[in-house]
Amino acid sequence: MLALWSISFVLLCSWRLSYAQYEHLGFAIAYQEPEQDLYTPPELPADTPRIQLRLAGEKRKHNEGRVEVFYEGEWGTVCDDDFTIHAAQVICRELGYFEAISWSPSSKYGKGEGRIWFDNVHCKGKEKSLAQCESNGIGVSDCKHSEDVGVVCSDKRIPGFKFVNTLTNNINSLNIQVEDVRIRPILASYRKRIPVTEGYVEVKDGGKWKQICDDEWTQMNSRVICGMFGFPGQKRYNTRVYKMFARRRKPSYWDYTINCTGKEAHLSSCTLGHTLSNSTCEEGTPVVVSCIPGRAFAPTPMTGYKKAFRQEQPLVRLRGGAVVGEGRVEVLKNGEWGTICDDNWNLLAATVVCRELGFGSAKEALSGGQLGQGMGPVHMNEVQCSGFEKSVTECSFNMEKDSEGCSHEEDAGVKCNVPAMGFQQRLRLSGGRNPFEGRVEVLVERNGSLVWGTVCGEGWTTMEAMVVCRQLGLGFASNAFQETWYWPGAVNADAVVMSGVRCAGTEMSLSHCLHHGEYLSCPKGGGRFAAGVSCSETAPDLVLNPQVVEQTTYLEDRPMFMLQCAYEENCLASTSSATPANSPRRLLRFSSQIHNNGQSDFRPKISRENWVWHDCHRHYHSMEVFTHYDLLSTNGTKVAEGHKASFCLEDSECDEGIEKRYECANFGEQGITVGCWDTYRHDIDCQWVDITDVKPGDYIFQIVINPNYEVAESDYTNNIVKCRCRYDGHRIWMYNCHIGGSFSAETEDTFPGLINNQVTHR
């Protein structure tokens, strides 16, 4: 009998892979961006001073930094006096970025050196060069470098941008400014591979793709290029075949060579080499790179892995990110996972983290707990890396005061460059009111051609929706829909092409999930019963406080006649049905304090008209299965009949400066605000485990919150608390309570048979 379930292989489509595919798509297929005017190089009046610009300093992404001006053979800065967003716009446009996002005064990116070339700058925003803006005059300033201005430019580059060099010498001081970069596969064997790992390095300048002369090209240059495209390392390649190809087809070279140190996260931070004479590469050939992909992205088993990856116990991990290669940085120290404080956190350190984890260089070094707050200790502060460390744990940091002055509000994070796998092109949302919602439509191969179709809505859950939102780069799932009659999708895509989808929630593509394969089974059909999703850029993250559980545990013998309400709600063991009214049940009682450390409020899945009234608690419960309480033997076997506790969700307390938004009284709105926590006290009915029938011994106590993944969270791995406990028949001791996954694998192994809330196939 043929197995119904199968894991499908990734469709290998020949999609054009360029740097643009590394940016998140701003609009879905039905929401195209407006066309932009083609760029024309500026023609400056003869009396305008010739300057060049760059973004320098302590960056957290490549398109931001301290504004530096090259004039008369010397780099200098710009003062923040009278500076406005209009001046920032002129600077960003001059550097080839589409627009300015913001600007920062008071040397946010560190103090510069040399002259302060511009002060009291007044721009209208339409000038072609900063030198055309009104100012005190070039070199006339009463500022100090503590007033150096910085800007943040958009990721998007100006279409058709062409680098214009106004200098006759000192060009090796200039950063590289081009519209786009790509690795173009040349050999037939690499054209069919996804991701593209080997080929010509080409830059787009003036709207045309051009090769780079390999004169003075180094492995450090290759390291930077591979890092930009999501690869942690590079390797040697067969030079003979590329020389033969270059002789057959005359290359079109860019006017300059390139110099990188290997520490750069992006080509724009490298400097120009020498100018090619007549745009020819006399004895050389076009630059070729051959990159080593991370294990998760490798098309086939490849050599060179041992050089690119650490095989032993990982010392670094990412948590709380919406997509692969993004998250809060956590490091393992003394057997316990902790976070990194964002003091001095920059692209250099972030790139070390990304490469260590099998990704490329860092797109952005995140600060301020932007991807949610961690738990446990802050292990590292003021991290300083050279850029060539194998692990961020090898970088220097504040040894004496690891976490003094740091809180989890300052947790550092990263966004890494990952290879372009073409996943976004095989999935779309159709019919929604905005690009973040709609009916799910997938591209599959049928009878030798690619067709769009729907996914069967039967059994569609939050886990599957999370994968869809991740695949499209739209963040987290906020809702999963089994019917989409209100979202009319493409008429020619109504047919069901995928059914029985079951995801673990961690896959990069919906095609990686378990599903029926070619043997479709969807009784209701597609159309109005097709699966749909709505996505959100943020998500909540619930974390149970283990110390509160440990500190509030005690035993109570309670007579059965006082437990009738709890008995009706199935909060007691099954043997309680035969217990006389005056006989006691022994209850293991404790408090639960559940924090929301995420980026958005935790709200119940069902609407308030479907909430259930509970006589025991005298309020409405918005989630019937919110927690699981279990007592297990040391080998993981249940020894006490745990139960599924329902909750009314409200803000019991909040961090300083945060206002409560949810309360259970008077049929109020339910949820847990970011920065607040919901406390279910030990003296509330059903806040216990019935251990009447448990014999004395050593056990493991386990609590799991949001166990059925009904509500999307940024991290499910921290939804479990485990404790060791000893029961002597009269007293109970609770100790070693901790969040699942907060300790090293060796420590977790001392809790055999336990789940650690890693999402698994259901």
PDB file of N, CA and C in Angstrom, residues 689-721:
ATOM      1  N   VAL A 689      -1.976  19.993  41.194  1.00  0.00           N
ATOM      2  CA  VAL A 689      -1.979  18.634  40.655  1.00  0.00           C
ATOM      3  C   VAL A 689      -2.408  17.715  41.790  1.00  0.00           C
ATOM      4  N   ASP A 690      -3.370  16.858  41.516  1.00  0.00           N
ATOM      5  CA  ASP A 690      -3.879  15.910  42.512  1.00  0.00           C
ATOM      6  C   ASP A 690      -2.876  14.754  42.640  1.00  0.00           C
ATOM      7  N   ILE A 691      -2.179  14.665  43.806  1.00  0.00           N
ATOM      8  CA  ILE A 691      -1.163  13.621  43.998  1.00  0.00           C
ATOM      9  C   ILE A 691      -1.590  12.632  45.085  1.00  0.00           C
ATOM     10  N   THR A 692      -2.902  12.518  45.309  1.00  0.00           N
ATOM     11  CA  THR A 692      -3.410  11.626  46.354  1.00  0.00           C
ATOM     12  C   THR A 692      -2.888  10.207  46.194  1.00  0.00           C
ATOM     13  N   ASP A 693      -2.770   9.726  44.972  1.00  0.00           N
ATOM     14  CA  ASP A 693      -2.388   8.335  44.717  1.00  0.00           C
ATOM     15  C   ASP A 693      -0.893   8.165  44.450  1.00  0.00           C
ATOM     16  N   VAL A 694      -0.110   9.227  44.622  1.00  0.00           N
ATOM     17  CA  VAL A 694       1.320   9.168  44.317  1.00  0.00           C
ATOM     18  C   VAL A 694       2.094   8.652  45.529  1.00  0.00           C
ATOM     19  N   LYS A 695       3.020   7.735  45.273  1.00  0.00           N
ATOM     20  CA  LYS A 695       3.858   7.185  46.335  1.00  0.00           C
ATOM     21  C   LYS A 695       5.057   8.098  46.581  1.00  0.00           C
ATOM     22  N   PRO A 696       5.655   8.051  47.767  1.00  0.00           N
ATOM     23  CA  PRO A 696       6.857   8.851  48.031  1.00  0.00           C
ATOM     24  C   PRO A 696       7.974   8.516  47.047  1.00  0.00           C
ATOM     25  N   GLY A 697       8.768   9.540  46.699  1.00  0.00           N
ATOM     26  CA  GLY A 697       9.872   9.323  45.766  1.00  0.00           C
ATOM     27  C   GLY A 697      10.327  10.620  45.128  1.00  0.00           C
ATOM     28  N   ASP A 698      11.244  10.486  44.158  1.00  0.00           N
ATOM     29  CA  ASP A 698      11.757  11.636  43.406  1.00  0.00           C
ATOM     30  C   ASP A 698      11.017  11.731  42.079  1.00  0.00           C
ATOM     31  N   TYR A 699      10.590  12.944  41.749  1.00  0.00           N
ATOM     32  CA  TYR A 699       9.775  13.149  40.556  1.00  0.00           C
ATOM     33  C   TYR A 699      10.215  14.409  39.810  1.00  0.00           C
ATOM     34  N   ILE A 700       9.595  14.596  38.663  1.00  0.00           N
ATOM     35  CA  ILE A 700       9.806  15.802  37.862  1.00  0.00           C
ATOM     36  C   ILE A 700       8.450  16.459  37.637  1.00  0.00           C
ATOM     37  N   PHE A 701       8.380  17.728  37.969  1.00  0.00           N
ATOM     38  CA  PHE A 701       7.151  18.500  37.794  1.00  0.00           C
ATOM     39  C   PHE A 701       7.296  19.343  36.530  1.00  0.00           C
ATOM     40  N   GLN A 702       6.248  19.374  35.711  1.00  0.00           N
ATOM     41  CA  GLN A 702       6.332  20.048  34.412  1.00  0.00           C
ATOM     42  C   GLN A 702       5.082  20.876  34.144  1.00  0.00           C
ATOM     43  N   ILE A 703       5.303  22.108  33.676  1.00  0.00           N
ATOM     44  CA  ILE A 703       4.213  22.999  33.268  1.00  0.00           C
ATOM     45  C   ILE A 703       4.480  23.438  31.833  1.00  0.00           C
ATOM     46  N   VAL A 704       3.471  23.340  30.981  1.00  0.00           N
ATOM     47  CA  VAL A 704       3.580  23.805  29.597  1.00  0.00           C
ATOM     48  C   VAL A 704       2.457  24.804  29.346  1.00  0.00           C
ATOM     49  N   ILE A 705       2.804  25.982  28.833  1.00  0.00           N
ATOM     50  CA  ILE A 705       1.789  26.990  28.516  1.00  0.00           C
ATOM     51  C   ILE A 705       1.589  27.071  27.000  1.00  0.00           C
ATOM     52  N   ASN A 706       0.357  27.399  26.617  1.00  0.00           N
ATOM     53  CA  ASN A 706      -0.033  27.437  25.198  1.00  0.00           C
ATOM     54  C   ASN A 706       0.398  26.141  24.509  1.00  0.00           C
ATOM     55  N   PRO A 707       0.039  24.983  25.093  1.00  0.00           N
ATOM     56  CA  PRO A 707       0.602  23.703  24.636  1.00  0.00           C
ATOM     57  C   PRO A 707       0.177  23.289  23.238  1.00  0.00           C
ATOM     58  N   ASN A 708      -0.984  23.741  22.795  1.00  0.00           N
ATOM     59  CA  ASN A 708      -1.470  23.356  21.467  1.00  0.00           C
ATOM     60  C   ASN A 708      -1.127  24.386  20.400  1.00  0.00           C
ATOM     61  N   TYR A 709      -0.305  25.360  20.764  1.00  0.00           N
ATOM     62  CA  TYR A 709       0.132  26.400  19.828  1.00  0.00           C
ATOM     63  C   TYR A 709      -1.057  27.107  19.179  1.00  0.00           C
ATOM     64  N   GLU A 710      -2.118  27.323  19.975  1.00  0.00           N
ATOM     65  CA  GLU A 710      -3.309  27.963  19.419  1.00  0.00           C
ATOM     66  C   GLU A 710      -3.044  29.412  19.040  1.00  0.00           C
ATOM     67  N   VAL A 711      -2.188  30.077  19.809  1.00  0.00           N
ATOM     68  CA  VAL A 711      -1.842  31.472  19.527  1.00  0.00           C
ATOM     69  C   VAL A 711      -0.379  31.525  19.111  1.00  0.00           C
ATOM     70  N   ALA A 712      -0.105  32.248  18.035  1.00  0.00           N
ATOM     71  CA  ALA A 712       1.265  32.340  17.528  1.00  0.00           C
ATOM     72  C   ALA A 712       2.155  33.087  18.517  1.00  0.00           C
ATOM     73  N   GLU A 713       3.367  32.592  18.696  1.00  0.00           N
ATOM     74  CA  GLU A 713       4.380  33.253  19.511  1.00  0.00           C
ATOM     75  C   GLU A 713       5.688  33.294  18.738  1.00  0.00           C
ATOM     76  N   SER A 714       6.555  34.212  19.125  1.00  0.00           N
ATOM     77  CA  SER A 714       7.845  34.314  18.453  1.00  0.00           C
ATOM     78  C   SER A 714       8.780  33.188  18.855  1.00  0.00           C
ATOM     79  N   ASP A 715       8.519  32.549  20.001  1.00  0.00           N
ATOM     80  CA  ASP A 715       9.385  31.466  20.475  1.00  0.00           C
ATOM     81  C   ASP A 715       8.561  30.520  21.342  1.00  0.00           C
ATOM     82  N   TYR A 716       8.392  29.281  20.883  1.00  0.00           N
ATOM     83  CA  TYR A 716       7.660  28.286  21.673  1.00  0.00           C
ATOM     84  C   TYR A 716       8.584  27.483  22.591  1.00  0.00           C
ATOM     85  N   THR A 717       9.884  27.543  22.355  1.00  0.00           N
ATOM     86  CA  THR A 717      10.798  26.682  23.105  1.00  0.00           C
ATOM     87  C   THR A 717      10.897  27.068  24.573  1.00  0.00           C
ATOM     88  N   ASN A 718      10.481  28.300  24.924  1.00  0.00           N
ATOM     89  CA  ASN A 718      10.565  28.727  26.326  1.00  0.00           C
ATOM     90  C   ASN A 718       9.216  28.654  27.036  1.00  0.00           C
ATOM     91  N   ASN A 719       8.277  27.860  26.497  1.00  0.00           N
ATOM     92  CA  ASN A 719       6.937  27.766  27.086  1.00  0.00           C
ATOM     93  C   ASN A 719       6.816  26.666  28.134  1.00  0.00           C
ATOM     94  N   ILE A 720       7.915  26.078  28.529  1.00  0.00           N
ATOM     95  CA  ILE A 720       7.875  24.958  29.468  1.00  0.00           C
ATOM     96  C   ILE A 720       8.767  25.243  30.666  1.00  0.00           C
ATOM     97  N   VAL A 721       8.307  24.831  31.841  1.00  0.00           N
ATOM     98  CA  VAL A 721       9.119  24.890  33.061  1.00  0.00           C
ATOM     99  C   VAL A 721       9.229  23.481  33.625  1.00  0.00           C
TER     100      VAL A 721
END
